[in-house]
Short mmCIF file of C-alpha atoms in Angstrom, two decimals:
data_model
loop_
_atom_site.label_atom_id
_atom_site.label_comp_id
_atom_site.label_asym_id
_atom_site.label_seq_id
_atom_site.Cartn_x
_atom_site.Cartn_y
_atom_site.Cartn_z
CA THR A 1303 -21.38 -25.18 14.59
CA GLY A 1304 -18.70 -22.28 15.26
CA VAL A 1305 -21.20 -20.54 17.49
CA GLN A 1306 -21.46 -23.50 19.81
CA THR A 1307 -17.64 -24.08 20.17
CA CYS A 1308 -17.61 -20.85 22.02
CA ALA A 1309 -19.60 -21.75 24.83
CA LEU A 1310 -17.24 -23.50 26.53
CA PRO A 1311 -14.86 -20.17 26.79
CA ILE A 1312 -17.23 -18.23 27.78
CA TYR A 1313 -18.56 -20.75 30.18
CA THR A 1314 -15.24 -20.01 31.54
CA LEU A 1315 -15.48 -15.96 31.54
CA LYS A 1316 -19.06 -16.03 33.02
CA GLY A 1317 -17.57 -18.14 36.15
CA ALA A 1318 -14.24 -16.11 36.27
CA ALA A 1319 -16.14 -12.77 36.68
CA ALA A 1320 -18.75 -14.16 39.14
CA THR A 1321 -15.81 -15.14 41.27
CA SER A 1322 -13.97 -12.00 40.31
CA GLY A 1323 -16.78 -9.74 41.71
CA ALA A 1324 -17.59 -8.76 37.80
CA ALA A 1325 -21.34 -9.67 38.22
CA LYS A 1326 -22.67 -7.78 35.50
CA LEU A 1327 -20.20 -8.96 32.99
CA SER A 1328 -21.26 -12.64 34.93
CA VAL A 1329 -24.76 -11.62 33.57
CA VAL A 1330 -24.05 -11.12 30.11
CA ALA A 1331 -22.05 -13.59 29.41
CA ASN A 1332 -24.51 -16.11 31.06
CA GLN A 1333 -26.75 -14.58 28.36
CA MET A 1334 -23.75 -15.14 25.98
CA GLU A 1335 -23.62 -18.70 27.12
CA VAL A 1336 -27.68 -18.98 26.23
CA ALA A 1337 -27.02 -17.89 23.04
CA ALA A 1338 -23.66 -19.89 21.67
CA ASN A 1339 -25.35 -23.48 22.89
CA SER A 1340 -28.59 -22.26 21.51
CA SER A 1341 -26.77 -21.14 17.78
CA GLU A 1342 -28.06 -17.57 17.94
CA GLY A 1343 -24.64 -16.14 16.25
CA GLU A 1344 -26.39 -12.84 15.53
CA ARG A 1345 -27.68 -12.63 18.95
CA LEU A 1346 -24.05 -13.64 19.80
CA GLY A 1347 -22.68 -10.90 18.61
CA GLU A 1348 -24.88 -8.01 19.95
CA LEU A 1349 -23.71 -9.16 23.26
CA LEU A 1350 -20.25 -9.05 22.74
CA PRO A 1351 -20.39 -5.06 22.84
CA MET A 1352 -21.62 -5.42 26.04
CA ALA A 1353 -19.27 -7.94 28.05
CA GLN A 1354 -16.58 -5.52 26.56
CA GLU A 1355 -18.28 -2.49 27.91
CA GLU A 1356 -18.90 -4.85 31.46
CA PHE A 1357 -15.61 -5.61 31.46
CA GLU A 1358 -13.77 -2.25 30.43
CA GLN A 1359 -16.11 -1.31 33.55
CA PHE A 1360 -14.48 -3.85 36.06
CA VAL A 1361 -11.69 -2.55 34.76
CA ARG A 1362 -12.02 0.83 35.81
CA ASP A 1363 -13.63 0.10 39.39
CA VAL A 1364 -10.57 -2.20 39.94
CA GLU A 1365 -8.40 1.02 39.14
CA GLN A 1366 -10.18 3.75 41.10
CA SER A 1367 -10.06 1.20 44.11
CA GLY A 1368 -6.22 1.01 44.19
CA LEU A 1369 -5.98 -2.83 44.15
CA LEU A 1370 -4.53 -3.47 41.08
CA THR A 1371 -3.61 -1.39 38.29
CA PHE A 1372 -3.22 -3.29 35.42
CA GLY A 1373 0.10 -2.16 34.05
CA ARG A 1374 -1.27 0.80 33.24
CA MET A 1375 -0.06 4.28 34.64
#
């Protein structure tokens, strides 16, 4: 199904988040992966804003660390 086709990109996000230290994002991505593999589109939709917020928080944390600026001034 369409929801299941999201599983691979979500799996990739989960691994990248874990590798880069975005632990909370990795946890949410894991929940998204489970939902995608179970064709739970509604649950996936509920988790997407959480993933976005965790990503944005990770970006803020990295920027505050002074290591990267992501092109922002």
